[in-house]
Short mmCIF file of C-alpha atoms and ligand atoms in Angstrom, two decimals:
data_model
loop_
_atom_site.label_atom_id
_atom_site.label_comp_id
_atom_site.label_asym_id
_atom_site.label_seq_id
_atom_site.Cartn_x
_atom_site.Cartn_y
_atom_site.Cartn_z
CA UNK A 344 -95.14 94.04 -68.58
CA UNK A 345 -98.16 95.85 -67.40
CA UNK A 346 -95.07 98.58 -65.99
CA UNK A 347 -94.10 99.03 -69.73
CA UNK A 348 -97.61 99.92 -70.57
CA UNK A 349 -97.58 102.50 -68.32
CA UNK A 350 -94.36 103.69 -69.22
CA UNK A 351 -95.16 104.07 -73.01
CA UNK A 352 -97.94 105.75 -72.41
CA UNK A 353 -95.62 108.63 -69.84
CA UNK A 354 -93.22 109.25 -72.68
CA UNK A 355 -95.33 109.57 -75.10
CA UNK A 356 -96.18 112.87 -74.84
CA UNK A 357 -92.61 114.49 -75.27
CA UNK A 358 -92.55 111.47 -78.00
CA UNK A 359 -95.11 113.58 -80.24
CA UNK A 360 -93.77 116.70 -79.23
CA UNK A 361 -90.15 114.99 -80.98
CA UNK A 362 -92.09 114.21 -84.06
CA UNK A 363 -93.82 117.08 -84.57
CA UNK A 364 -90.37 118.83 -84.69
CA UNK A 365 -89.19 116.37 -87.58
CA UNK A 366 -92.15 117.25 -89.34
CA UNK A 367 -91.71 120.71 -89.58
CA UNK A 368 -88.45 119.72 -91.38
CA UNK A 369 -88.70 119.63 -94.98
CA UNK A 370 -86.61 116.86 -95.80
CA UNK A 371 -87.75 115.73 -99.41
CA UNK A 372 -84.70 114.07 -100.48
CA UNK A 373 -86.42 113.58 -104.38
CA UNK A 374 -86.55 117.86 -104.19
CA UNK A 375 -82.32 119.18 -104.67
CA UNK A 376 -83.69 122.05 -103.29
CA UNK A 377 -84.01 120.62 -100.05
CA UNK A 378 -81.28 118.64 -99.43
CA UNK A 379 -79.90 120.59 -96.49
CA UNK A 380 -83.55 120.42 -94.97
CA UNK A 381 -82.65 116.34 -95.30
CA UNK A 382 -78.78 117.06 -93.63
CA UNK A 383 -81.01 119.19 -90.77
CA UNK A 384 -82.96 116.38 -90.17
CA UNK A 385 -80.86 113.66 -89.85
CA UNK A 386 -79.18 115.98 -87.22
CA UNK A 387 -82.24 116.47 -85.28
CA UNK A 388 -82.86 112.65 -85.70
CA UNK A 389 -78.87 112.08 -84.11
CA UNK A 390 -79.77 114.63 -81.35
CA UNK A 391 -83.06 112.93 -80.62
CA UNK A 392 -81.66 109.02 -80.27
CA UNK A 393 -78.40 110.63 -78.15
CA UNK A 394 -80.51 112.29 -75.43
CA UNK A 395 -82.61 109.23 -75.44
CA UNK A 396 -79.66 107.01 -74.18
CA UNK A 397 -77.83 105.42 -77.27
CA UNK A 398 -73.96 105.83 -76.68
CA UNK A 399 -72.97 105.38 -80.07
CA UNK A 400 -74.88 107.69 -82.88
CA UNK A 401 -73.48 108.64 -86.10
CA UNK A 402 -74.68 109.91 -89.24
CA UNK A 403 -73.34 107.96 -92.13
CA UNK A 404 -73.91 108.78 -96.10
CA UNK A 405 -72.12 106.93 -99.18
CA UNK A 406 -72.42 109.33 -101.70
CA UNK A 407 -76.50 109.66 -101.40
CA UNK A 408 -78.62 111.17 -98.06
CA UNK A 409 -77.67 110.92 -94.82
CA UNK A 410 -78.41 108.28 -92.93
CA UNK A 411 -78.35 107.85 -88.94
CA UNK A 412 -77.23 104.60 -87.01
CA UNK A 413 -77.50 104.40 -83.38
CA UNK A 414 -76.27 101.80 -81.23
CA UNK A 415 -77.04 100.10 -77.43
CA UNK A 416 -74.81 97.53 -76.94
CA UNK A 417 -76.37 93.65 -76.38
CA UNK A 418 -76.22 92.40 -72.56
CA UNK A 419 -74.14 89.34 -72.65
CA UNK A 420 -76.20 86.48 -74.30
CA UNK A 421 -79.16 89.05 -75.08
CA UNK A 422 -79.60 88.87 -79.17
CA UNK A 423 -79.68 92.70 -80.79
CA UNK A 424 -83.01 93.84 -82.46
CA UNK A 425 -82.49 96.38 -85.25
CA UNK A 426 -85.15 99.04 -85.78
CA UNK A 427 -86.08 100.78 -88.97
CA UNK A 428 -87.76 103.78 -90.04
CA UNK A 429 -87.07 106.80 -92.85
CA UNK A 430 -86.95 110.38 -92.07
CA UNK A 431 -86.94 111.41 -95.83
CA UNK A 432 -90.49 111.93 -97.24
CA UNK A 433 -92.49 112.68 -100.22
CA UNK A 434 -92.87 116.21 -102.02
CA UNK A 435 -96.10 117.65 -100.86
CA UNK A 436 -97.88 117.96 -103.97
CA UNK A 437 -100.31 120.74 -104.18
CA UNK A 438 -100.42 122.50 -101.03
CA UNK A 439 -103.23 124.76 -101.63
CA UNK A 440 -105.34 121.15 -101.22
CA UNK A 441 -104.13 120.71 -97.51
CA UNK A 442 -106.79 121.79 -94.94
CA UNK A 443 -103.55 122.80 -93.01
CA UNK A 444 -99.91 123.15 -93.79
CA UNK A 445 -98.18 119.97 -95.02
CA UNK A 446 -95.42 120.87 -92.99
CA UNK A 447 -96.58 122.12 -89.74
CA UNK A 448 -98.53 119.55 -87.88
CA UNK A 449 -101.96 120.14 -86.59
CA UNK A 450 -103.79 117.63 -84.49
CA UNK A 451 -107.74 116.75 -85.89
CA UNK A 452 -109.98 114.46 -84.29
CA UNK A 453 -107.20 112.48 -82.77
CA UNK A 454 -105.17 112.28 -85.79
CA UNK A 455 -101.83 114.62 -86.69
CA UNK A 456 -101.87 115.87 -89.66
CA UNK A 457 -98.69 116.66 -92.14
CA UNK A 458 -96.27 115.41 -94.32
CA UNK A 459 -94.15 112.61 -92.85
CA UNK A 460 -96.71 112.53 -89.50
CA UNK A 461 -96.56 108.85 -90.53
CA UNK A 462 -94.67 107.64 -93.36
CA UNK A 463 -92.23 107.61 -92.05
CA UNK A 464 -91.34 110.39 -89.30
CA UNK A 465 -94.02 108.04 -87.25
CA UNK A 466 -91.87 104.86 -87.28
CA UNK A 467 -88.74 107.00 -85.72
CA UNK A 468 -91.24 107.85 -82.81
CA UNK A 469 -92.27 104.59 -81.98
CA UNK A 470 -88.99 103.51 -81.82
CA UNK A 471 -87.90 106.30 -79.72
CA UNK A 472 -91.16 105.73 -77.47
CA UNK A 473 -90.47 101.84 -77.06
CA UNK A 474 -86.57 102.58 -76.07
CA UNK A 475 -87.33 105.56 -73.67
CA UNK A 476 -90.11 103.32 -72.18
CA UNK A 477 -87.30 101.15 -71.30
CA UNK A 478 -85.48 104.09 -69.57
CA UNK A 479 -82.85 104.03 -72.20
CA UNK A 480 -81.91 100.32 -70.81
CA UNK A 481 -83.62 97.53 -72.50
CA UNK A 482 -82.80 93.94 -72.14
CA UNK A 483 -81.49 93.18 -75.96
CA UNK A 484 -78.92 95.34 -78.24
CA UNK A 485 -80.81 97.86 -80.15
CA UNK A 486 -79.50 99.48 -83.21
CA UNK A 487 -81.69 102.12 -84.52
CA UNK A 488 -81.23 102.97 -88.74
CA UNK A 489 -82.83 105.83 -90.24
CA UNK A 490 -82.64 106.00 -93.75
CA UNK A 491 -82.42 109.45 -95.92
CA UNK A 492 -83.59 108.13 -99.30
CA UNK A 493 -86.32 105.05 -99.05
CA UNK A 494 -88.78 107.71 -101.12
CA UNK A 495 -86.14 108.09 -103.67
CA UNK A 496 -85.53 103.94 -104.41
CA UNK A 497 -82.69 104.03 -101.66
CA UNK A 498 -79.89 104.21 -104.29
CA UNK A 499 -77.21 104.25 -101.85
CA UNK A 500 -78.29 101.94 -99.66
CA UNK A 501 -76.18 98.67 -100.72
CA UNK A 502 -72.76 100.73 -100.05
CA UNK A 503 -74.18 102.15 -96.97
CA UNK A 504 -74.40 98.49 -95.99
CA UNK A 505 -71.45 97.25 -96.87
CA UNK A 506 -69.35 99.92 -95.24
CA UNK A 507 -70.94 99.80 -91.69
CA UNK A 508 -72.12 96.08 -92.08
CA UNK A 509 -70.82 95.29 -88.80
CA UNK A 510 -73.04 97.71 -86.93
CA UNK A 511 -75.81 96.73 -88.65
CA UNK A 512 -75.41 92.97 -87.92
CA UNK A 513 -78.55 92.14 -86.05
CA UNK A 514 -80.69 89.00 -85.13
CA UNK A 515 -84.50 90.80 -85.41
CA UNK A 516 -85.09 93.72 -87.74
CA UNK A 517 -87.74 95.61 -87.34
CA UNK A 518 -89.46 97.75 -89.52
CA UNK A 519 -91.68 100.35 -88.19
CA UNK A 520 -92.62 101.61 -92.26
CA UNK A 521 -96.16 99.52 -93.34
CA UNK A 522 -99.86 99.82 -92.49
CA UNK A 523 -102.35 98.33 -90.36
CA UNK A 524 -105.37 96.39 -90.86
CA UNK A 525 -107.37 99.36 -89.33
CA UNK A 526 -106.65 101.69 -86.30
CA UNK A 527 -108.15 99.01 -83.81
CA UNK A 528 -106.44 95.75 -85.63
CA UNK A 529 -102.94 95.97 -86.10
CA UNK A 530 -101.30 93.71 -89.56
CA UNK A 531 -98.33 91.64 -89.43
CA UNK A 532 -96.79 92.80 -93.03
CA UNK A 533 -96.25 89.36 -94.97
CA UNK A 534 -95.03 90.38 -98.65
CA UNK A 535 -94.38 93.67 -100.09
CA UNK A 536 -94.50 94.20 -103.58
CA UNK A 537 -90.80 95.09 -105.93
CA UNK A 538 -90.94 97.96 -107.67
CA UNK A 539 -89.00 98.55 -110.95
CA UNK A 540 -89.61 102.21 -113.46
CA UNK A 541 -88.36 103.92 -116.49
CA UNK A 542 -88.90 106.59 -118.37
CA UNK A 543 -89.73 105.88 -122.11
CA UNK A 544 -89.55 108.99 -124.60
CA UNK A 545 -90.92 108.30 -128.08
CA UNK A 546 -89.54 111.38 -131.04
CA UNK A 547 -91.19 110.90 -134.77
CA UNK A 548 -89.52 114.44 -135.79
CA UNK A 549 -86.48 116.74 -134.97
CA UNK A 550 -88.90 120.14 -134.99
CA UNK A 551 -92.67 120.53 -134.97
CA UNK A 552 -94.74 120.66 -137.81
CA UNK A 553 -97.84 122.27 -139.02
CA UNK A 554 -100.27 120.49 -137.98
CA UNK A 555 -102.11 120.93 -140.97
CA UNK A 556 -99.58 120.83 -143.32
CA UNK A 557 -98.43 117.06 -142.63
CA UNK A 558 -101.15 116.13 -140.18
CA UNK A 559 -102.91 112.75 -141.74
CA UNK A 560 -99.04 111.93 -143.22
CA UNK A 561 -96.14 112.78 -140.70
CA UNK A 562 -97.38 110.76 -137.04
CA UNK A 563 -96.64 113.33 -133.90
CA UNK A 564 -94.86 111.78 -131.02
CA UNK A 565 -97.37 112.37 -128.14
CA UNK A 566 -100.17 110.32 -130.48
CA UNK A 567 -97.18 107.67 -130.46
CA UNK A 568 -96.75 107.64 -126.73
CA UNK A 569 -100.36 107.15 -125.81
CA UNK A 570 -101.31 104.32 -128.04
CA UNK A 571 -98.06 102.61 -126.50
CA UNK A 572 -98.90 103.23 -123.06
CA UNK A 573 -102.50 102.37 -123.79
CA UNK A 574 -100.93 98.68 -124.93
CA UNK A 575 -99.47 98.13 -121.44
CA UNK A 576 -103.19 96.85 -120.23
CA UNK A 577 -105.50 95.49 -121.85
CA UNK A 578 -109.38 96.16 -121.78
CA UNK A 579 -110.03 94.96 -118.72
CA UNK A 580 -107.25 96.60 -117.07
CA UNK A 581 -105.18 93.63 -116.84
CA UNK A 582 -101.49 94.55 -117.27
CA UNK A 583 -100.49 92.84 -120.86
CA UNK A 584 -96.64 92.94 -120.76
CA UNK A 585 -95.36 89.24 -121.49
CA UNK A 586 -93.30 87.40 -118.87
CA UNK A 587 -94.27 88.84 -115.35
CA UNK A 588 -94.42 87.25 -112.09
CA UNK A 589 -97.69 86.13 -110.16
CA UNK A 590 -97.55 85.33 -106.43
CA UNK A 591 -100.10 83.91 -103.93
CA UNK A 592 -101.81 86.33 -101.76
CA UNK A 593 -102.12 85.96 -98.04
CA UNK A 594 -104.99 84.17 -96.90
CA UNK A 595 -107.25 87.78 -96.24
CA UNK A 596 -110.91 88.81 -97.08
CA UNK A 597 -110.20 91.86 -98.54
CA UNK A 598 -114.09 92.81 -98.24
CA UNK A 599 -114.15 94.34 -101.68
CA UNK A 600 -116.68 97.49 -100.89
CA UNK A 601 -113.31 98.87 -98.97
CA UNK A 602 -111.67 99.46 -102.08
CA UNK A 603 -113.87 102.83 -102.85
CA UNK A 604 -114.37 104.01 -99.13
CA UNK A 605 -110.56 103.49 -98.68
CA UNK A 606 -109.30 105.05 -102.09
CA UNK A 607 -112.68 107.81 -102.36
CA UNK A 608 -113.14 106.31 -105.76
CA UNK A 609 -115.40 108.47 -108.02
CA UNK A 610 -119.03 107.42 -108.57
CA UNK A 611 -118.92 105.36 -111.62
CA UNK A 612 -115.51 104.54 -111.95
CA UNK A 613 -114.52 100.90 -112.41
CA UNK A 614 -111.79 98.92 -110.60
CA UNK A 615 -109.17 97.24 -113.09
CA UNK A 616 -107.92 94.04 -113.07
CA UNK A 617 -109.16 90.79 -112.66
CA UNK A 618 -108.70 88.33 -109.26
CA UNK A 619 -109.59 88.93 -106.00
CA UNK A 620 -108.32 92.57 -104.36
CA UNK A 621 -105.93 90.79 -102.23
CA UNK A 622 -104.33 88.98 -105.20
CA UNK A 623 -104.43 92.38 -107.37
CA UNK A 624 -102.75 94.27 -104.72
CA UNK A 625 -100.29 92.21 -103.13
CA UNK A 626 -99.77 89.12 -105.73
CA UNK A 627 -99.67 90.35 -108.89
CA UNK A 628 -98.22 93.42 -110.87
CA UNK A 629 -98.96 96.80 -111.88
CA UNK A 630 -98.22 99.45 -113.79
CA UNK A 631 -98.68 102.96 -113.03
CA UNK A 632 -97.77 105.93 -115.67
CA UNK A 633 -96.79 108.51 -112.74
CA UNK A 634 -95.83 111.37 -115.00
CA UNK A 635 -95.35 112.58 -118.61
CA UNK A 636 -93.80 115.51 -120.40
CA UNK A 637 -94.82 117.09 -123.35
CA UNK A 638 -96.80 120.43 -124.71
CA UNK A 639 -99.06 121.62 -122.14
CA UNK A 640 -102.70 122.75 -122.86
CA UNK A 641 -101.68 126.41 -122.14
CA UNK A 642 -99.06 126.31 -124.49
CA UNK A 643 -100.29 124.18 -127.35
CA UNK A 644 -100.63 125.34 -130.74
CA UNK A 645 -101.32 123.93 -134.04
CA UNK A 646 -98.03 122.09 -134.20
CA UNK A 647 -97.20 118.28 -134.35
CA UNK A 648 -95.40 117.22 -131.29
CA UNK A 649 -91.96 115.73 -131.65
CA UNK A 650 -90.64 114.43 -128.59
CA UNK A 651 -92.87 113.27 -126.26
CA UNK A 652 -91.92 110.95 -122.53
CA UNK A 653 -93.23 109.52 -119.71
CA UNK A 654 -92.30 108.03 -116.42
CA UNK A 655 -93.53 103.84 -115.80
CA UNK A 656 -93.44 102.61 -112.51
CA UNK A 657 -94.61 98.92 -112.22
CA UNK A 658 -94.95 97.45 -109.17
CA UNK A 659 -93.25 93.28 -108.63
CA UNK A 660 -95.28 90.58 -107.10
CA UNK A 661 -92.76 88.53 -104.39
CA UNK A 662 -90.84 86.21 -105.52
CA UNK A 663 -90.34 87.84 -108.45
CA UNK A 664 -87.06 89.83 -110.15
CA UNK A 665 -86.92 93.68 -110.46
CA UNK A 666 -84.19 93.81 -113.04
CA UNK A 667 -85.88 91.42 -115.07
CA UNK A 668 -88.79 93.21 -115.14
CA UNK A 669 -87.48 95.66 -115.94
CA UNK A 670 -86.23 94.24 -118.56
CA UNK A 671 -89.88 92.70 -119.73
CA UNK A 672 -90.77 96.08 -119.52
CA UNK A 673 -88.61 97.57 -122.18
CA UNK A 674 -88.85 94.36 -124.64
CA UNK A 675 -92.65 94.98 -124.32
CA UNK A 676 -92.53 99.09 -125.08
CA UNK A 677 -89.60 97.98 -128.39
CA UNK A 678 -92.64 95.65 -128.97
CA UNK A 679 -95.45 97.60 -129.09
CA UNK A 680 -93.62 101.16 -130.34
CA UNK A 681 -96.20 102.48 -133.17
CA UNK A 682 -95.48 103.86 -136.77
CA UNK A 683 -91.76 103.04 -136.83
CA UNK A 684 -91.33 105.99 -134.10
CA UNK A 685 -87.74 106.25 -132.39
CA UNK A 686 -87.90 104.89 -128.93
CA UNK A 687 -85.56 105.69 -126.00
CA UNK A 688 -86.16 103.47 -122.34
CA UNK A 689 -83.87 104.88 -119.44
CA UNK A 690 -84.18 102.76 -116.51
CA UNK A 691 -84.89 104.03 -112.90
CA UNK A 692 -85.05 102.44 -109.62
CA UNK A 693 -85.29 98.93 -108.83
CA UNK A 694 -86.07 97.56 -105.67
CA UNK A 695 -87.03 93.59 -104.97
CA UNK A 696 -90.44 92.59 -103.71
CA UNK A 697 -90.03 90.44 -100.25
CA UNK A 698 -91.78 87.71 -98.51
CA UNK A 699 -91.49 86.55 -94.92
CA UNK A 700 -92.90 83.52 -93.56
CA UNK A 701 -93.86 84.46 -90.06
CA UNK A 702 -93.35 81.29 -88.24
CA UNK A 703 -91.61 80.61 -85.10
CA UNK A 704 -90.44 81.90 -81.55
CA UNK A 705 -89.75 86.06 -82.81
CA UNK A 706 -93.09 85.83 -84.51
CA UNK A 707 -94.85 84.13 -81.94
CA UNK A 708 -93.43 87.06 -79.51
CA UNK A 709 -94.44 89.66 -81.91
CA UNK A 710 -98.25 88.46 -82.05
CA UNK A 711 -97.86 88.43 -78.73
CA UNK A 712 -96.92 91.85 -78.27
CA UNK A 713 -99.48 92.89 -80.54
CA UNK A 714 -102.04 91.16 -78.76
CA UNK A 715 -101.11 92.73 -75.59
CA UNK A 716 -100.71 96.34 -76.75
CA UNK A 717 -104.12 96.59 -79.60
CA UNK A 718 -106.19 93.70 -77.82
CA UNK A 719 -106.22 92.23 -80.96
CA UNK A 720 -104.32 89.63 -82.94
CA UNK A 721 -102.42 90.92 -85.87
CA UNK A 722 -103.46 89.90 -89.54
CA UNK A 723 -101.49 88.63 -91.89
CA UNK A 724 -101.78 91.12 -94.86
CA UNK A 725 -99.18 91.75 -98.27
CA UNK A 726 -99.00 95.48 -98.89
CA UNK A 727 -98.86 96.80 -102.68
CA UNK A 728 -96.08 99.17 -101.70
CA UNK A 729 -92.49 98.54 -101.41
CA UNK A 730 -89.66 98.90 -98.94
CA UNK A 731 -86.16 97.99 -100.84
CA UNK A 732 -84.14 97.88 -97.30
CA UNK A 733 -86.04 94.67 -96.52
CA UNK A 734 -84.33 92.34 -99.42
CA UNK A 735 -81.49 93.91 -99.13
CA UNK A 736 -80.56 93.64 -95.32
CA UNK A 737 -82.11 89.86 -95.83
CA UNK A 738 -79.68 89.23 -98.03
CA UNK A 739 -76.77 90.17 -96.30
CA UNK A 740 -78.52 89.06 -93.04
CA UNK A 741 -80.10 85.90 -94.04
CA UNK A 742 -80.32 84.94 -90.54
CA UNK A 743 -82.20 87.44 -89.61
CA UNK A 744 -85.94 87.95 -88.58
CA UNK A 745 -87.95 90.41 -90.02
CA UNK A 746 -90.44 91.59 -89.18
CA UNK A 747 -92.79 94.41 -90.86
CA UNK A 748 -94.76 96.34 -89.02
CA UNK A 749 -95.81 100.28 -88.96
CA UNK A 750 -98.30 102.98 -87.86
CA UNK A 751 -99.72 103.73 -90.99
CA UNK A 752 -104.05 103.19 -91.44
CA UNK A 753 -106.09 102.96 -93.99
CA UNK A 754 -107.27 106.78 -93.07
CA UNK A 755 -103.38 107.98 -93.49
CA UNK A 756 -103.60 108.67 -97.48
CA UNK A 757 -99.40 108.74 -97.45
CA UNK A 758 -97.81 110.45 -100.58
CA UNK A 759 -100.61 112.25 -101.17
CA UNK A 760 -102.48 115.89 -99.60
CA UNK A 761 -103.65 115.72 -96.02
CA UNK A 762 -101.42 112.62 -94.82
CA UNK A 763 -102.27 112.24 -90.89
CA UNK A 764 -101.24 109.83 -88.08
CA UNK A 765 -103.55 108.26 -86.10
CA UNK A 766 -102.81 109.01 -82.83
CA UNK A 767 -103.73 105.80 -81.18
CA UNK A 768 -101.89 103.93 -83.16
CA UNK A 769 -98.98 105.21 -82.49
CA UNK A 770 -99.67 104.31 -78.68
CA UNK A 771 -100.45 101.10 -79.72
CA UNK A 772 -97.48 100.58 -82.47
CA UNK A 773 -94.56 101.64 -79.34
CA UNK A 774 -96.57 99.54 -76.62
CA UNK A 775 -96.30 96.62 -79.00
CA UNK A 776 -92.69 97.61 -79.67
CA UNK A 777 -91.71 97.93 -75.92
CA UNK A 778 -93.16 94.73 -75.34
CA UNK A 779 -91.56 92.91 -78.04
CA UNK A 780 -87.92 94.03 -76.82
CA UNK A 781 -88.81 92.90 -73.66
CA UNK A 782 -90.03 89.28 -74.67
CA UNK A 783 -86.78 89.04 -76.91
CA UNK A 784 -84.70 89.88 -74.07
CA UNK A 785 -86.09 86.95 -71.87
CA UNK A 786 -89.17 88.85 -70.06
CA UNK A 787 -91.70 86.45 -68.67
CA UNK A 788 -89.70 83.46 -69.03
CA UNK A 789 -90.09 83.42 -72.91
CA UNK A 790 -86.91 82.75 -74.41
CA UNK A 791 -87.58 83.81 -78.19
CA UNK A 792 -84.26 83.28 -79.51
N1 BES B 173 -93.92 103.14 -96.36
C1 BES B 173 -93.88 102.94 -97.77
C2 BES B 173 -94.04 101.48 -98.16
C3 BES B 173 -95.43 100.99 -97.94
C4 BES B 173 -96.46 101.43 -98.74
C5 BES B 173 -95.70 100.10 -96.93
C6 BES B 173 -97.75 100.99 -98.53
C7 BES B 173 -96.99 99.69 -96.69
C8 BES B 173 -98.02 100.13 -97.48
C9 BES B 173 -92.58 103.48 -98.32
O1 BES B 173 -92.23 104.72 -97.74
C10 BES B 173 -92.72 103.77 -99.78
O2 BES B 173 -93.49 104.61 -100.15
N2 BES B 173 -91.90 103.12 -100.58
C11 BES B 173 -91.75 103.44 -101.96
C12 BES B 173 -90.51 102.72 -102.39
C13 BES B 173 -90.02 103.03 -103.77
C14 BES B 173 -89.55 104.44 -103.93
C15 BES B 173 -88.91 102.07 -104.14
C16 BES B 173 -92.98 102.97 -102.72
O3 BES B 173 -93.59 101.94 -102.38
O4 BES B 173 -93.35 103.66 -103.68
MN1 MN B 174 -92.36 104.71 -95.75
MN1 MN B 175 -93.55 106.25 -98.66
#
């Protein structure tokens, strides 16, 4: 075991050097722009796993982004371990607010900085570092997935599965795509959140108006839009749509005074909601308006508005149903419409909220591992975000353990400017990795399956 340490830490350089290549790929999957930048790096992910040792990589798609499976066959009686990351990632957003280029990476106080350094280009590194630690030979089957579209709600995802459902059969999945407690204490990911969005475009008029002419009579649509939005909360910040699911946190002190050094909340500025931050985050639902179309300043004019939409994304507490709150969602925005206005819901992605209970022989090994590689034991945290590969391959694995874990901090600000890796982590993420392969192929006498 002490061997593997060693080892992770000797590949590990040409494993950054690897990533640092992906980064500089531009593979936003949401941008159509970039959708050969997406084909380019699923290539350079299919190159990367077939020098590394896998004998059987392909690149697979089903109508959506390209997705990469790579297979090392299970020593007789050994159980196979599937490993997951993404190599798609988010747009950059403004890139005039990096300190360096979102897509080349740059290293800063012993983080690497750049779109994708962690979510998710970082989970394909750790599992490249934990199978080249093992000289390309470890003692389970490993199948390696890299999926093309998780930013983009993984649309294709359920026929990707059922067409190559036989070489994604696994007994362990891994998922290398959450965060950690902190940079020195790893998490063991227990719940992830749903997430279920629409857009909802309100029209009072087929042309603008004069705003004096019929102002004070005729009602313009963006007015309309944001006193229905406003009605999806209530004062407090409390989300106010009828029928949604509340879960149980995990058992964490979120220590409350983390919420504004880990989110740089402005002086003054409330949190919303009500509970503690670990039910708020994990346990209960949210809903975000991410976007919204209408007049811009620049180009407004004395003119009633009248068509005005918006993009809702609201977030599922485990256990509960995507599509049906989805469909809470739209009764509550038919509900609440204003002044008779025409209203219009398109639905977007849905993807289920998960929990795990972590009990037993693979998650005894993993803490293990953990233990071994951070000198820490893991916590047991939720996350707020959502991974819709994780109820979907438990479904049509329900034997299957999963297990959730990641390189992400709470430093690495994913999705938005100046996303970084910590570099450490990723050290510590692959040693845990390397170790946990070789506990669930029979190292040190454990026998975890
Ligand atoms: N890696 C994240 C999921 C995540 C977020 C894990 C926070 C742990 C903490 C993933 O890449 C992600 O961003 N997922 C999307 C999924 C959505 C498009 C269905 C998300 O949560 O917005
Ligand atoms: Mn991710
Ligand atoms: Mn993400």
């Amino acid at each position: 075991m002490t061997d593997l340490i060693a080892r992770v830490r000797d590949v590990l350089p040409a494993v950054r050097a690897d990533l640092e290549d992906l980064v500089r790929i531009e593979s936003v999957w949401a941008d159509p722009a970039r959708r050969d930048e997406v084909r380019r790096s699923a290539q350079a992910v299919s190159k990367l796993l077939s020098e590394a040792g896998f004998d059987d990589v392909r690149i697979v798609a089903e109508g959506g982004a390209p997705a990469v499976i790579a297979r090392h066959p299970a020593p007789p009686g050994a159980p196979t371990v599937l490993l997951y990351a993404h190599h798609d990632v988010q747009p950059e957003g403004d890139a005039r607010q990096w300190h360096s280029p979102p897509f080349e990476p740059t290293e800063r106080d012993g983080r690497l900085y750049g779109r994708g350094t962690a979510d998710d280009k970082a989970g394909i590194a750790t599992h490249l570092a934990a199978f080249r630690a093992h000289g390309g030979n470890p003692p389970v089957g490993v199948t390696v997935f890299v999926e093309g579209e998780e930013e983009s709600g993984s649309p294709s995802l359920a026929r990707l599965l059922a067409a190559h459902r036989d070489l994604l059969a696994a007994d362990v999945i891994v998922i290398a795509d959450s965060d950690n407690w902190s940079t020195e204490t790893p998490s063991l990911t227990v719940s992830l959140r749903g997430l279920a969005d629409c857009v909802v475009e309100v029209a009072t008029l087929d042309h603008g108006l004069h705003s004096g002419m019929w102002g004070g009579v005729v009602p313009d649509a963006l007015t309309v839009l944001v006193r229905l939005l406003a009605s999806l909360h209530d004062d407090d910040g409390n989300v106010a749509v009828a029928g949604l699911h509340q879960a149980t946190a995990a058992d964490v002190d979120y220590p409350p005074e983390r919420v504004r050094t880990d989110t740089g909340l402005l002086d003054g500025v409330d949190e919303i909601g009500s509970g503690t931050v670990a039910q708020r985050l994990w346990a209960k639902p949210s809903i975000t308006v991410i976007g919204i179309d209408t007049t811009s300043v620049a180009q407004s004019s004395n003119t009633l508005i009248p068509r005005a939409r918006a993009k809702i994304s609201m977030r599922v507490a485990p256990g509960g149903d995507a599509g049906e709150h989805l469909a809470a969602l739209t009764r509550h925005l038919e509900q609440h419409t204003p002044w008779g206005a025409q209203l219009t819901v398109t639905p977007g992605d849905l993807g289920e909220p998960y929990a795990i209970d972590a009990s037993g022989p693979v998650y005894d090994a993993a803490r293990e591992s953990f233990r071994q590689a951070w000198g820490h034991e893991p916590v047991d945290t939720g996350v707020g975000g959502s991974i819709p590969f994780i109820a979907e391959f438990a479904r049509a694995f329900p034997e299957a353990k999963i297990l959730v874990t990641g390189v992400e901090d709470p430093d690495t600000q994913a999705h938005s400017i100046n996303e970084s890796l910590h570099l450490g982590v990723l050290e510590r993420a692959a040693t845990a990795e390397a170790l946990l392969l070789a506990r669930l192929g029979g190292a040190n006498g454990s026998t975890a399956l």
